Tab-separated table of N, CA and C in Angstrom:
chain	number	residue	atom	x	y	z
A	138	UNK	N	61.334	102.616	123.517
A	138	UNK	CA	61.855	102.658	121.862
A	138	UNK	C	62.905	102.015	121.828
A	139	UNK	N	62.534	101.028	120.822
A	139	UNK	CA	63.708	100.147	120.576
A	139	UNK	C	64.722	100.545	119.402
A	140	UNK	N	65.906	100.404	119.694
A	140	UNK	CA	67.054	100.903	118.940
A	140	UNK	C	67.549	99.849	117.971
A	141	UNK	N	67.728	100.034	116.761
A	141	UNK	CA	67.972	98.956	115.803
A	141	UNK	C	69.266	98.620	116.101
A	142	UNK	N	69.614	97.310	115.720
A	142	UNK	CA	71.181	96.698	115.867
A	142	UNK	C	71.415	95.973	114.362
A	143	UNK	N	72.689	95.821	114.355
A	143	UNK	CA	73.360	95.329	113.185
A	143	UNK	C	72.671	94.187	112.610
A	144	UNK	N	72.170	93.473	113.739
A	144	UNK	CA	71.502	91.949	113.373
A	144	UNK	C	70.125	92.076	112.531
A	145	UNK	N	69.419	93.375	112.857
A	145	UNK	CA	68.262	93.616	112.123
A	145	UNK	C	68.455	93.922	110.746
A	146	UNK	N	69.595	94.304	110.240
A	146	UNK	CA	69.512	94.901	108.915
A	146	UNK	C	70.243	93.742	108.232
A	147	UNK	N	69.466	93.435	107.279
A	147	UNK	CA	69.514	92.172	106.358
A	147	UNK	C	70.814	92.361	105.247
A	148	UNK	N	70.952	93.340	104.638
A	148	UNK	CA	71.711	93.729	103.383
A	148	UNK	C	72.673	94.555	103.912
A	149	UNK	N	73.975	94.263	104.206
A	149	UNK	CA	74.937	94.779	104.595
A	149	UNK	C	76.019	95.487	103.748
A	150	UNK	N	75.670	96.543	103.186
A	150	UNK	CA	76.792	96.920	102.209
A	150	UNK	C	77.486	98.179	102.900
A	151	UNK	N	78.259	98.756	102.121
A	151	UNK	CA	78.979	99.890	102.989
A	151	UNK	C	78.273	101.041	103.355
A	152	UNK	N	77.443	101.370	102.360
A	152	UNK	CA	76.476	102.354	102.794
A	152	UNK	C	75.438	102.017	103.619
A	153	UNK	N	75.021	100.525	103.854
A	153	UNK	CA	73.974	100.467	104.962
A	153	UNK	C	74.968	100.587	106.311
A	154	UNK	N	76.154	100.100	106.188
A	154	UNK	CA	76.808	100.113	107.526
A	154	UNK	C	77.321	101.798	107.813
A	155	UNK	N	77.612	102.614	106.777
A	155	UNK	CA	77.551	104.085	107.162
A	155	UNK	C	76.431	104.495	107.587
A	156	UNK	N	75.338	104.023	106.958
A	156	UNK	CA	74.016	104.717	107.450
A	156	UNK	C	73.384	104.396	108.609
A	157	UNK	N	74.080	103.153	109.274
A	157	UNK	CA	73.477	102.735	110.440
A	157	UNK	C	73.518	103.712	111.710
A	158	UNK	N	74.407	104.569	111.895
A	158	UNK	CA	74.131	105.768	113.073
A	158	UNK	C	73.089	106.565	112.860
A	159	UNK	N	72.647	106.782	111.444
A	159	UNK	CA	71.739	107.770	111.115
A	159	UNK	C	70.407	107.210	111.143
A	160	UNK	N	70.115	106.035	111.596
A	160	UNK	CA	68.933	105.431	111.622
A	160	UNK	C	68.191	105.971	112.521
A	161	UNK	N	68.877	106.032	113.709
A	161	UNK	CA	68.154	106.365	115.012
A	161	UNK	C	68.233	107.901	115.278
A	162	UNK	N	69.227	108.396	114.668
A	162	UNK	CA	69.467	109.915	114.920
A	162	UNK	C	70.107	110.682	113.803
A	163	UNK	N	68.893	111.194	113.309
A	163	UNK	CA	68.957	111.981	111.748
A	163	UNK	C	70.096	113.001	111.987
A	164	UNK	N	70.443	113.388	113.040
A	164	UNK	CA	71.499	114.528	112.944
A	164	UNK	C	72.977	114.010	113.293
A	165	UNK	N	73.065	113.025	113.142
A	165	UNK	CA	74.531	112.333	113.387
A	165	UNK	C	75.399	112.756	112.347
A	166	UNK	N	75.219	112.661	110.725
A	166	UNK	CA	76.169	113.258	110.022
A	166	UNK	C	76.367	114.970	109.880
A	167	UNK	N	75.307	115.725	110.261
A	167	UNK	CA	75.467	116.951	110.355
A	167	UNK	C	76.387	117.486	111.494
A	168	UNK	N	76.168	116.566	112.722
A	168	UNK	CA	76.929	116.706	113.856
A	168	UNK	C	78.538	116.471	113.283
A	169	UNK	N	78.698	115.436	112.526
A	169	UNK	CA	80.165	115.166	112.334
A	169	UNK	C	80.831	116.153	111.274
A	170	UNK	N	79.991	116.736	110.495
A	170	UNK	CA	80.290	117.972	109.697
A	170	UNK	C	80.751	119.188	110.495
A	171	UNK	N	80.012	119.339	111.391
A	171	UNK	CA	80.234	120.549	112.458
A	171	UNK	C	81.500	120.322	112.920
A	172	UNK	N	81.676	118.882	113.548
A	172	UNK	CA	83.084	118.711	113.898
A	172	UNK	C	84.336	118.753	113.079
A	173	UNK	N	83.965	118.230	112.075
A	173	UNK	CA	85.001	118.373	110.937
A	173	UNK	C	85.408	119.980	110.884
A	174	UNK	N	84.400	120.829	110.818
A	174	UNK	CA	84.540	122.161	110.502
A	174	UNK	C	85.192	122.892	111.671
A	175	UNK	N	84.792	122.440	113.003
A	175	UNK	CA	85.568	122.919	114.266
A	175	UNK	C	87.186	122.534	114.172
A	176	UNK	N	87.284	121.416	113.960
A	176	UNK	CA	88.473	120.746	113.965
A	176	UNK	C	89.353	121.370	112.953
A	177	UNK	N	88.836	121.453	111.614
A	177	UNK	CA	89.896	122.112	110.515
A	177	UNK	C	90.035	123.630	111.004
A	178	UNK	N	89.300	124.005	111.489
A	178	UNK	CA	89.189	125.597	111.818
A	178	UNK	C	90.394	125.753	112.850
A	179	UNK	N	90.144	125.042	113.964
A	179	UNK	CA	91.102	125.322	115.046
A	179	UNK	C	92.297	124.893	114.581
A	180	UNK	N	92.778	123.687	113.932
A	180	UNK	CA	93.935	123.242	113.390
A	180	UNK	C	94.558	124.347	112.507
A	181	UNK	N	93.894	125.017	111.548
A	181	UNK	CA	94.496	126.049	110.535
A	181	UNK	C	94.856	127.402	111.505
A	182	UNK	N	93.934	127.780	112.335
A	182	UNK	CA	94.343	128.755	113.287
A	182	UNK	C	95.409	128.594	114.286
A	183	UNK	N	95.384	127.387	114.934
A	183	UNK	CA	96.384	127.415	115.894
A	183	UNK	C	97.684	127.078	115.290
A	184	UNK	N	97.922	126.424	114.023
A	184	UNK	CA	99.162	126.294	113.667
A	184	UNK	C	99.422	127.376	112.681
A	185	UNK	N	98.701	128.352	112.185
A	185	UNK	CA	99.091	129.579	111.889
A	185	UNK	C	99.838	130.509	112.827
A	186	UNK	N	98.985	130.296	114.105
A	186	UNK	CA	99.622	131.149	115.462
A	186	UNK	C	100.851	130.646	115.813
A	187	UNK	N	101.005	129.556	115.773
A	187	UNK	CA	102.263	128.854	116.141
A	187	UNK	C	103.616	128.976	115.326
A	188	UNK	N	103.268	129.082	113.903
A	188	UNK	CA	104.059	129.230	112.913
A	188	UNK	C	104.558	130.789	113.013
A	189	UNK	N	103.585	131.784	112.857
A	189	UNK	CA	103.823	133.356	112.375
A	189	UNK	C	103.727	134.148	113.856
A	190	UNK	N	103.208	133.533	114.977
A	190	UNK	CA	102.944	134.332	116.090
A	190	UNK	C	101.607	135.173	115.985
A	191	UNK	N	100.977	135.426	114.881
A	191	UNK	CA	99.611	135.831	114.892
A	191	UNK	C	98.850	135.046	113.927
A	192	UNK	N	97.399	134.914	113.922
A	192	UNK	CA	96.790	134.305	113.230
A	192	UNK	C	95.231	135.035	112.737
A	193	UNK	N	94.933	134.696	111.704
A	193	UNK	CA	93.504	135.193	111.029
A	193	UNK	C	92.385	134.360	111.224
A	194	UNK	N	91.761	134.471	111.803
A	194	UNK	CA	90.306	133.765	112.215
A	194	UNK	C	89.413	133.720	110.921
A	195	UNK	N	89.576	134.545	110.100
A	195	UNK	CA	88.627	134.483	108.851
A	195	UNK	C	89.274	133.684	107.809
A	196	UNK	N	90.506	133.423	107.653
A	196	UNK	CA	91.114	132.561	106.662
A	196	UNK	C	91.006	130.997	107.248
A	197	UNK	N	91.300	130.980	108.418
A	197	UNK	CA	90.755	129.662	109.181
A	197	UNK	C	89.393	129.340	109.098
A	198	UNK	N	88.417	130.188	109.204
A	198	UNK	CA	86.981	129.753	108.888
A	198	UNK	C	86.819	129.414	107.304
A	199	UNK	N	87.423	130.067	106.437
A	199	UNK	CA	87.116	129.808	104.820
A	199	UNK	C	87.827	128.567	104.540
A	200	UNK	N	88.936	128.246	105.228
A	200	UNK	CA	89.525	127.089	104.949
A	200	UNK	C	88.884	125.475	105.612
A	201	UNK	N	88.157	125.860	106.658
A	201	UNK	CA	87.409	124.698	107.490
A	201	UNK	C	86.106	124.694	106.611
A	202	UNK	N	85.537	125.731	106.029
A	202	UNK	CA	84.225	125.829	105.365
A	202	UNK	C	84.574	124.849	104.040
A	203	UNK	N	85.592	125.080	103.366
A	203	UNK	CA	85.806	124.431	102.043
A	203	UNK	C	86.200	122.960	102.151
A	204	UNK	N	86.979	122.787	103.470
A	204	UNK	CA	87.126	121.367	103.936
A	204	UNK	C	85.913	120.774	104.155
A	205	UNK	N	84.956	121.433	104.944
A	205	UNK	CA	83.748	120.781	105.220
A	205	UNK	C	82.865	120.488	104.016
A	206	UNK	N	82.919	121.401	103.060
A	206	UNK	CA	82.174	121.154	101.985
A	206	UNK	C	82.481	120.127	101.106
A	207	UNK	N	83.786	119.838	100.857
A	207	UNK	CA	84.153	118.702	100.335
A	207	UNK	C	83.922	117.512	100.944
A	208	UNK	N	84.064	117.431	102.527
A	208	UNK	CA	83.527	116.476	103.121
A	208	UNK	C	81.939	116.079	102.952
A	209	UNK	N	81.089	117.307	102.823
A	209	UNK	CA	79.662	117.102	102.537
A	209	UNK	C	79.319	116.565	101.318
A	210	UNK	N	80.198	116.810	100.535
A	210	UNK	CA	79.770	116.381	99.018
A	210	UNK	C	80.035	115.164	98.767
A	211	UNK	N	81.045	114.451	99.330
A	211	UNK	CA	81.193	113.025	99.518
A	211	UNK	C	80.080	112.305	100.095
A	212	UNK	N	79.954	112.579	101.202
A	212	UNK	CA	78.825	112.069	101.959
A	212	UNK	C	77.507	112.322	101.372
A	213	UNK	N	77.361	113.482	100.596
A	213	UNK	CA	76.234	113.361	99.888
A	213	UNK	C	76.113	112.261	98.487
A	214	UNK	N	77.167	111.982	97.918
A	214	UNK	CA	77.429	111.030	96.842
A	214	UNK	C	76.959	109.530	97.457
A	215	UNK	N	77.416	109.433	98.822
A	215	UNK	CA	76.826	108.226	99.464
A	215	UNK	C	75.558	108.070	100.079
A	216	UNK	N	75.009	109.245	99.657
A	216	UNK	CA	73.336	109.494	100.237
A	216	UNK	C	73.261	109.442	101.604
A	217	UNK	N	74.332	109.972	102.394
A	217	UNK	CA	74.237	110.024	103.887
A	217	UNK	C	73.785	111.486	104.292
A	218	UNK	N	73.839	112.095	103.839
A	218	UNK	CA	73.636	113.751	103.983
A	218	UNK	C	72.617	114.176	102.851
A	219	UNK	N	71.760	115.188	102.844
A	219	UNK	CA	70.868	115.652	101.821
A	219	UNK	C	71.672	116.702	101.199
A	220	UNK	N	70.955	117.028	100.092
A	220	UNK	CA	71.521	118.167	99.215
A	220	UNK	C	71.580	119.422	99.777
A	221	UNK	N	70.499	119.635	100.749
A	221	UNK	CA	70.310	120.818	101.598
A	221	UNK	C	71.601	121.410	102.386
A	222	UNK	N	72.168	120.178	103.074
A	222	UNK	CA	73.037	120.439	103.807
A	222	UNK	C	74.545	120.529	103.203
A	223	UNK	N	74.697	120.119	101.760
A	223	UNK	CA	75.801	120.324	100.965
A	223	UNK	C	75.613	121.889	100.552
A	224	UNK	N	74.522	122.365	100.326
A	224	UNK	CA	74.205	123.816	99.681
A	224	UNK	C	74.719	124.714	101.135
A	225	UNK	N	74.098	124.272	102.270
A	225	UNK	CA	74.377	125.155	103.292
A	225	UNK	C	75.919	125.324	103.633
A	226	UNK	N	76.623	124.086	103.506
A	226	UNK	CA	78.174	124.261	103.838
A	226	UNK	C	78.625	125.035	102.789
A	227	UNK	N	78.205	124.880	101.675
A	227	UNK	CA	78.898	125.627	100.507
A	227	UNK	C	78.575	127.120	100.609
A	228	UNK	N	77.146	127.467	100.963
A	228	UNK	CA	76.929	128.904	101.138
A	228	UNK	C	77.965	129.386	102.590
A	229	UNK	N	77.926	128.579	103.369
A	229	UNK	CA	78.740	129.083	104.613
A	229	UNK	C	80.239	129.238	104.023
A	230	UNK	N	80.767	128.422	103.408
A	230	UNK	CA	82.513	128.607	103.051
A	230	UNK	C	82.273	129.800	102.048
A	231	UNK	N	81.423	130.077	101.203
A	231	UNK	CA	81.353	131.262	100.425
A	231	UNK	C	81.255	132.571	100.888
A	232	UNK	N	80.524	132.520	102.290
A	232	UNK	CA	80.430	133.662	102.819
A	232	UNK	C	81.581	133.970	103.710
A	233	UNK	N	82.318	133.040	104.220
A	233	UNK	CA	83.420	133.246	105.114
A	233	UNK	C	84.469	133.707	104.061
A	234	UNK	N	84.671	133.133	102.976
A	234	UNK	CA	85.612	133.516	101.965
A	234	UNK	C	85.384	134.906	101.480
A	235	UNK	N	84.269	135.390	101.536
A	235	UNK	CA	84.185	136.723	100.805
A	235	UNK	C	84.226	137.493	101.868
A	236	UNK	N	84.153	137.391	103.180
A	236	UNK	CA	84.288	138.236	104.302
A	236	UNK	C	85.727	138.658	104.401
A	237	UNK	N	86.363	137.335	103.954
A	237	UNK	CA	87.860	137.192	104.386
A	237	UNK	C	88.346	138.252	103.257
A	238	UNK	N	87.911	138.131	101.895
A	238	UNK	CA	88.595	138.657	100.946
A	238	UNK	C	88.465	140.102	100.791
A	239	UNK	N	87.064	140.512	101.292
A	239	UNK	CA	86.665	142.108	101.545
A	239	UNK	C	86.872	142.693	102.537
A	240	UNK	N	87.717	142.207	103.722
A	240	UNK	CA	88.249	142.725	104.816
A	240	UNK	C	89.628	143.126	104.547
A	241	UNK	N	90.099	144.155	105.368
A	241	UNK	CA	91.647	144.417	105.059
A	241	UNK	C	92.149	143.953	106.468
A	242	UNK	N	92.884	142.743	106.115
A	242	UNK	CA	93.710	142.120	107.255
A	242	UNK	C	94.964	143.157	107.572
A	243	UNK	N	95.317	143.081	108.774
A	243	UNK	CA	96.722	143.910	108.989
A	243	UNK	C	97.997	143.230	109.166
């Protein structure tokens, strides 16, 4: 299987350069979104843990979900991810937010 290189692409606009990793691996940007979700969730969780001595994982999941939804929306405007991925990230962030709001935190 021959992989494409940048020399094989004739029109090199911003979208074409950003779409280059997606040509051979369709799961590239969904994996990037998962990485953003994991990083933002971890950052907010451990920052709260360091600041207050205790942390709420559900609030960190909700914040990570909303940040991931915003990034997925931007990637969708550039046509790098499908609308289904944006809807999936939005629904996951709403689910985490609903669980956070409807559970009693100590």
